[in-house]
Amino acid sequence: MLTNCLLFPKCNMTAVPDNWIIHGLWPSNFTGANPRNCSSFFDVSQIPQNIAKEMNRQWPNLNKNESNDQFWDKQWRMHGSCAESVPGVQNIGFLTAAV
């Protein structure tokens, strides 16, 4: 994520963990395209505490102008919602797969 911080000046360097982390999980369709923004529904309060704890550790948002919840909401709307038809990937399944 240091690369992310070098590229984007809004990076929160105090949030940079000391291990490798992910930025996102992107679905693709049969054509190889990456669909985006298939749905807007996301309820961060549905994330179980044990999953949220792991997400905070492995999938933090490094943008200092946005909370982790806002980042995860954006990732779900942009990418996860397009994988809703995949068994086990709806909402929490997508987030669990990402971490």
Short mmCIF file of N, CA and C in Angstrom, two decimals:
data_model
loop_
_atom_site.label_atom_id
_atom_site.label_comp_id
_atom_site.label_asym_id
_atom_site.label_seq_id
_atom_site.Cartn_x
_atom_site.Cartn_y
_atom_site.Cartn_z
N MET A 1 0.81 -1.19 0.00
CA MET A 1 0.00 0.00 0.00
C MET A 1 0.86 1.26 0.00
N LEU A 2 2.13 1.11 0.24
CA LEU A 2 3.00 2.28 0.15
C LEU A 2 2.92 2.88 -1.24
N THR A 3 2.81 2.02 -2.25
CA THR A 3 2.67 2.51 -3.62
C THR A 3 1.43 3.39 -3.72
N ASN A 4 0.34 2.95 -3.11
CA ASN A 4 -0.89 3.73 -3.10
C ASN A 4 -0.63 5.09 -2.48
N CYS A 5 0.10 5.12 -1.41
CA CYS A 5 0.38 6.37 -0.71
C CYS A 5 1.30 7.29 -1.52
N LEU A 6 2.16 6.71 -2.32
CA LEU A 6 3.02 7.52 -3.17
C LEU A 6 2.25 8.12 -4.33
N LEU A 7 1.24 7.41 -4.79
CA LEU A 7 0.45 7.87 -5.94
C LEU A 7 -0.67 8.83 -5.57
N PHE A 8 -1.22 8.68 -4.38
CA PHE A 8 -2.37 9.49 -3.98
C PHE A 8 -2.05 10.32 -2.75
N PRO A 9 -2.02 11.63 -2.89
CA PRO A 9 -1.62 12.50 -1.78
C PRO A 9 -2.59 12.50 -0.59
N LYS A 10 -3.79 11.94 -0.74
CA LYS A 10 -4.75 11.90 0.37
C LYS A 10 -4.51 10.71 1.28
N CYS A 11 -3.40 10.04 1.11
CA CYS A 11 -3.11 8.83 1.87
C CYS A 11 -2.88 9.13 3.35
N ASN A 12 -3.43 8.28 4.19
CA ASN A 12 -3.25 8.39 5.63
C ASN A 12 -2.09 7.48 6.02
N MET A 13 -0.92 8.03 6.09
CA MET A 13 0.27 7.23 6.38
C MET A 13 0.25 6.61 7.78
N THR A 14 -0.53 7.15 8.69
CA THR A 14 -0.61 6.56 10.03
C THR A 14 -1.42 5.27 10.01
N ALA A 15 -2.20 5.05 8.95
CA ALA A 15 -3.02 3.84 8.86
C ALA A 15 -2.33 2.71 8.11
N VAL A 16 -1.15 2.95 7.58
CA VAL A 16 -0.45 1.93 6.79
C VAL A 16 -0.02 0.79 7.71
N PRO A 17 -0.55 -0.40 7.46
CA PRO A 17 -0.17 -1.55 8.30
C PRO A 17 1.23 -2.05 7.96
N ASP A 18 1.74 -2.90 8.81
CA ASP A 18 3.08 -3.43 8.60
C ASP A 18 3.08 -4.75 7.84
N ASN A 19 1.98 -5.07 7.18
CA ASN A 19 1.88 -6.28 6.39
C ASN A 19 1.20 -5.96 5.06
N TRP A 20 1.25 -6.89 4.12
CA TRP A 20 0.58 -6.70 2.84
C TRP A 20 -0.92 -6.69 3.07
N ILE A 21 -1.61 -5.81 2.39
CA ILE A 21 -3.06 -5.75 2.48
C ILE A 21 -3.65 -5.72 1.07
N ILE A 22 -4.95 -5.92 0.99
CA ILE A 22 -5.62 -5.88 -0.31
C ILE A 22 -6.25 -4.51 -0.52
N HIS A 23 -6.51 -4.17 -1.75
CA HIS A 23 -7.29 -2.96 -2.03
C HIS A 23 -8.71 -3.34 -2.39
N GLY A 24 -8.90 -4.43 -3.10
CA GLY A 24 -10.26 -4.79 -3.48
C GLY A 24 -10.35 -6.16 -4.11
N LEU A 25 -11.57 -6.54 -4.38
CA LEU A 25 -11.90 -7.80 -5.03
C LEU A 25 -12.83 -7.45 -6.17
N TRP A 26 -12.40 -7.70 -7.40
CA TRP A 26 -13.18 -7.29 -8.57
C TRP A 26 -13.69 -8.50 -9.32
N PRO A 27 -15.00 -8.59 -9.52
CA PRO A 27 -15.54 -9.68 -10.33
C PRO A 27 -15.31 -9.40 -11.81
N SER A 28 -15.33 -10.44 -12.60
CA SER A 28 -15.29 -10.26 -14.05
C SER A 28 -16.35 -11.17 -14.65
N ASN A 29 -16.80 -10.84 -15.84
CA ASN A 29 -17.81 -11.67 -16.48
C ASN A 29 -17.16 -12.53 -17.56
N PHE A 30 -17.97 -13.25 -18.30
CA PHE A 30 -17.44 -14.19 -19.29
C PHE A 30 -16.65 -13.51 -20.41
N THR A 31 -16.88 -12.23 -20.62
CA THR A 31 -16.16 -11.51 -21.67
C THR A 31 -14.82 -10.98 -21.16
N GLY A 32 -14.60 -11.10 -19.84
CA GLY A 32 -13.37 -10.59 -19.25
C GLY A 32 -13.51 -9.16 -18.75
N ALA A 33 -14.67 -8.56 -18.99
CA ALA A 33 -14.92 -7.20 -18.53
C ALA A 33 -15.14 -7.18 -17.02
N ASN A 34 -14.87 -6.05 -16.40
CA ASN A 34 -15.11 -5.87 -14.97
C ASN A 34 -16.35 -5.02 -14.79
N PRO A 35 -17.51 -5.66 -14.53
CA PRO A 35 -18.73 -4.88 -14.35
C PRO A 35 -18.64 -4.01 -13.11
N ARG A 36 -19.35 -2.88 -13.13
CA ARG A 36 -19.31 -1.94 -12.00
C ARG A 36 -20.70 -1.39 -11.70
N ASN A 37 -20.92 -1.04 -10.44
CA ASN A 37 -22.12 -0.33 -10.00
C ASN A 37 -23.41 -1.03 -10.41
N CYS A 38 -23.55 -2.28 -10.03
CA CYS A 38 -24.74 -3.05 -10.38
C CYS A 38 -25.88 -2.82 -9.40
N SER A 39 -25.58 -2.37 -8.20
CA SER A 39 -26.58 -2.13 -7.17
C SER A 39 -26.01 -1.12 -6.18
N SER A 40 -26.88 -0.44 -5.46
CA SER A 40 -26.39 0.54 -4.51
C SER A 40 -26.64 0.14 -3.06
N PHE A 41 -27.36 -0.96 -2.81
CA PHE A 41 -27.69 -1.34 -1.43
C PHE A 41 -26.50 -1.94 -0.71
N PHE A 42 -26.20 -1.40 0.45
CA PHE A 42 -25.18 -1.96 1.32
C PHE A 42 -25.45 -1.48 2.73
N ASP A 43 -25.46 -2.41 3.67
CA ASP A 43 -25.71 -2.06 5.07
C ASP A 43 -24.52 -2.53 5.90
N VAL A 44 -23.63 -1.59 6.20
CA VAL A 44 -22.40 -1.92 6.93
C VAL A 44 -22.70 -2.50 8.31
N SER A 45 -23.86 -2.21 8.87
CA SER A 45 -24.20 -2.75 10.19
C SER A 45 -24.43 -4.25 10.15
N GLN A 46 -24.58 -4.84 8.97
CA GLN A 46 -24.77 -6.28 8.85
C GLN A 46 -23.46 -7.06 8.92
N ILE A 47 -22.34 -6.36 8.90
CA ILE A 47 -21.05 -7.05 8.96
C ILE A 47 -20.84 -7.57 10.39
N PRO A 48 -20.69 -8.87 10.57
CA PRO A 48 -20.42 -9.41 11.91
C PRO A 48 -19.14 -8.82 12.48
N GLN A 49 -19.09 -8.65 13.78
CA GLN A 49 -17.93 -8.01 14.43
C GLN A 49 -16.63 -8.72 14.13
N ASN A 50 -16.64 -10.05 14.09
CA ASN A 50 -15.39 -10.77 13.82
C ASN A 50 -14.89 -10.51 12.39
N ILE A 51 -15.81 -10.36 11.44
CA ILE A 51 -15.43 -10.06 10.06
C ILE A 51 -14.96 -8.61 9.98
N ALA A 52 -15.66 -7.69 10.65
CA ALA A 52 -15.26 -6.27 10.63
C ALA A 52 -13.87 -6.10 11.24
N LYS A 53 -13.58 -6.84 12.29
CA LYS A 53 -12.25 -6.75 12.91
C LYS A 53 -11.17 -7.18 11.92
N GLU A 54 -11.43 -8.27 11.21
CA GLU A 54 -10.46 -8.76 10.23
C GLU A 54 -10.36 -7.79 9.04
N MET A 55 -11.48 -7.20 8.65
CA MET A 55 -11.47 -6.22 7.56
C MET A 55 -10.66 -4.99 7.96
N ASN A 56 -10.80 -4.54 9.19
CA ASN A 56 -10.02 -3.40 9.67
C ASN A 56 -8.52 -3.69 9.60
N ARG A 57 -8.15 -4.93 9.85
CA ARG A 57 -6.75 -5.32 9.83
C ARG A 57 -6.23 -5.54 8.41
N GLN A 58 -7.00 -6.25 7.58
CA GLN A 58 -6.51 -6.64 6.27
C GLN A 58 -6.97 -5.74 5.12
N TRP A 59 -8.02 -4.94 5.35
CA TRP A 59 -8.60 -4.16 4.26
C TRP A 59 -8.89 -2.73 4.71
N PRO A 60 -7.89 -2.05 5.27
CA PRO A 60 -8.13 -0.68 5.73
C PRO A 60 -8.18 0.30 4.57
N ASN A 61 -8.85 1.38 4.80
CA ASN A 61 -8.88 2.46 3.82
C ASN A 61 -7.73 3.40 4.15
N LEU A 62 -6.91 3.69 3.19
CA LEU A 62 -5.78 4.58 3.42
C LEU A 62 -6.06 6.01 3.03
N ASN A 63 -7.29 6.29 2.59
CA ASN A 63 -7.69 7.65 2.25
C ASN A 63 -8.10 8.37 3.54
N LYS A 64 -7.37 9.40 3.92
CA LYS A 64 -7.64 10.06 5.20
C LYS A 64 -8.94 10.84 5.21
N ASN A 65 -9.60 10.98 4.05
CA ASN A 65 -10.87 11.71 3.98
C ASN A 65 -12.08 10.78 3.98
N GLU A 66 -11.86 9.52 4.30
CA GLU A 66 -12.94 8.53 4.20
C GLU A 66 -12.73 7.43 5.24
N SER A 67 -13.79 7.02 5.91
CA SER A 67 -13.70 5.96 6.91
C SER A 67 -13.62 4.59 6.23
N ASN A 68 -13.24 3.58 7.00
CA ASN A 68 -13.23 2.21 6.48
C ASN A 68 -14.63 1.83 6.00
N ASP A 69 -15.65 2.16 6.79
CA ASP A 69 -17.03 1.85 6.40
C ASP A 69 -17.39 2.47 5.06
N GLN A 70 -16.99 3.70 4.84
CA GLN A 70 -17.27 4.37 3.56
C GLN A 70 -16.52 3.68 2.42
N PHE A 71 -15.29 3.29 2.68
CA PHE A 71 -14.48 2.59 1.68
C PHE A 71 -15.12 1.26 1.31
N TRP A 72 -15.51 0.48 2.32
CA TRP A 72 -16.12 -0.83 2.06
C TRP A 72 -17.45 -0.68 1.33
N ASP A 73 -18.22 0.33 1.71
CA ASP A 73 -19.49 0.60 1.03
C ASP A 73 -19.23 0.87 -0.45
N LYS A 74 -18.23 1.70 -0.73
CA LYS A 74 -17.89 2.03 -2.11
C LYS A 74 -17.42 0.78 -2.87
N GLN A 75 -16.58 -0.04 -2.22
CA GLN A 75 -16.10 -1.27 -2.86
C GLN A 75 -17.27 -2.21 -3.17
N TRP A 76 -18.22 -2.31 -2.22
CA TRP A 76 -19.38 -3.18 -2.44
C TRP A 76 -20.21 -2.66 -3.62
N ARG A 77 -20.55 -1.37 -3.60
CA ARG A 77 -21.38 -0.81 -4.66
C ARG A 77 -20.71 -0.92 -6.03
N MET A 78 -19.42 -0.61 -6.08
CA MET A 78 -18.72 -0.61 -7.37
C MET A 78 -18.43 -2.03 -7.88
N HIS A 79 -18.11 -2.96 -6.99
CA HIS A 79 -17.63 -4.26 -7.44
C HIS A 79 -18.44 -5.43 -6.87
N GLY A 80 -18.64 -5.47 -5.59
CA GLY A 80 -19.31 -6.61 -4.96
C GLY A 80 -20.74 -6.80 -5.41
N SER A 81 -21.46 -5.71 -5.63
CA SER A 81 -22.86 -5.83 -6.03
C SER A 81 -23.00 -6.54 -7.37
N CYS A 82 -21.98 -6.51 -8.19
CA CYS A 82 -22.02 -7.17 -9.50
C CYS A 82 -21.81 -8.67 -9.38
N ALA A 83 -21.46 -9.15 -8.22
CA ALA A 83 -21.26 -10.58 -8.01
C ALA A 83 -22.37 -11.17 -7.17
N GLU A 84 -23.47 -10.45 -6.97
CA GLU A 84 -24.56 -10.92 -6.12
C GLU A 84 -25.16 -12.24 -6.56
N SER A 85 -25.12 -12.54 -7.83
CA SER A 85 -25.72 -13.78 -8.33
C SER A 85 -24.81 -14.99 -8.10
N VAL A 86 -23.57 -14.77 -7.68
CA VAL A 86 -22.65 -15.87 -7.41
C VAL A 86 -22.96 -16.44 -6.03
N PRO A 87 -23.23 -17.74 -5.92
CA PRO A 87 -23.56 -18.32 -4.61
C PRO A 87 -22.50 -18.00 -3.56
N GLY A 88 -22.94 -17.54 -2.39
CA GLY A 88 -22.04 -17.26 -1.28
C GLY A 88 -21.36 -15.90 -1.34
N VAL A 89 -21.66 -15.10 -2.33
CA VAL A 89 -20.97 -13.82 -2.47
C VAL A 89 -21.85 -12.63 -2.10
N GLN A 90 -23.12 -12.85 -1.86
CA GLN A 90 -24.01 -11.76 -1.50
C GLN A 90 -23.49 -11.05 -0.24
N ASN A 91 -23.45 -9.73 -0.28
CA ASN A 91 -23.03 -8.86 0.83
C ASN A 91 -21.85 -9.39 1.63
N ILE A 92 -22.12 -10.07 2.73
CA ILE A 92 -21.08 -10.49 3.66
C ILE A 92 -20.15 -11.50 3.01
N GLY A 93 -20.66 -12.35 2.14
CA GLY A 93 -19.84 -13.33 1.44
C GLY A 93 -18.76 -12.67 0.60
N PHE A 94 -19.11 -11.55 -0.05
CA PHE A 94 -18.15 -10.81 -0.84
C PHE A 94 -17.05 -10.26 0.07
N LEU A 95 -17.44 -9.67 1.18
CA LEU A 95 -16.47 -9.07 2.10
C LEU A 95 -15.59 -10.15 2.73
N THR A 96 -16.18 -11.28 3.08
CA THR A 96 -15.42 -12.38 3.67
C THR A 96 -14.43 -12.93 2.65
N ALA A 97 -14.86 -13.05 1.40
CA ALA A 97 -13.95 -13.52 0.34
C ALA A 97 -12.79 -12.56 0.15
N ALA A 98 -13.06 -11.28 0.31
CA ALA A 98 -12.00 -10.29 0.12
C ALA A 98 -10.92 -10.38 1.19
N VAL A 99 -11.30 -10.72 2.40
CA VAL A 99 -10.30 -10.83 3.47
C VAL A 99 -9.91 -12.28 3.66
#
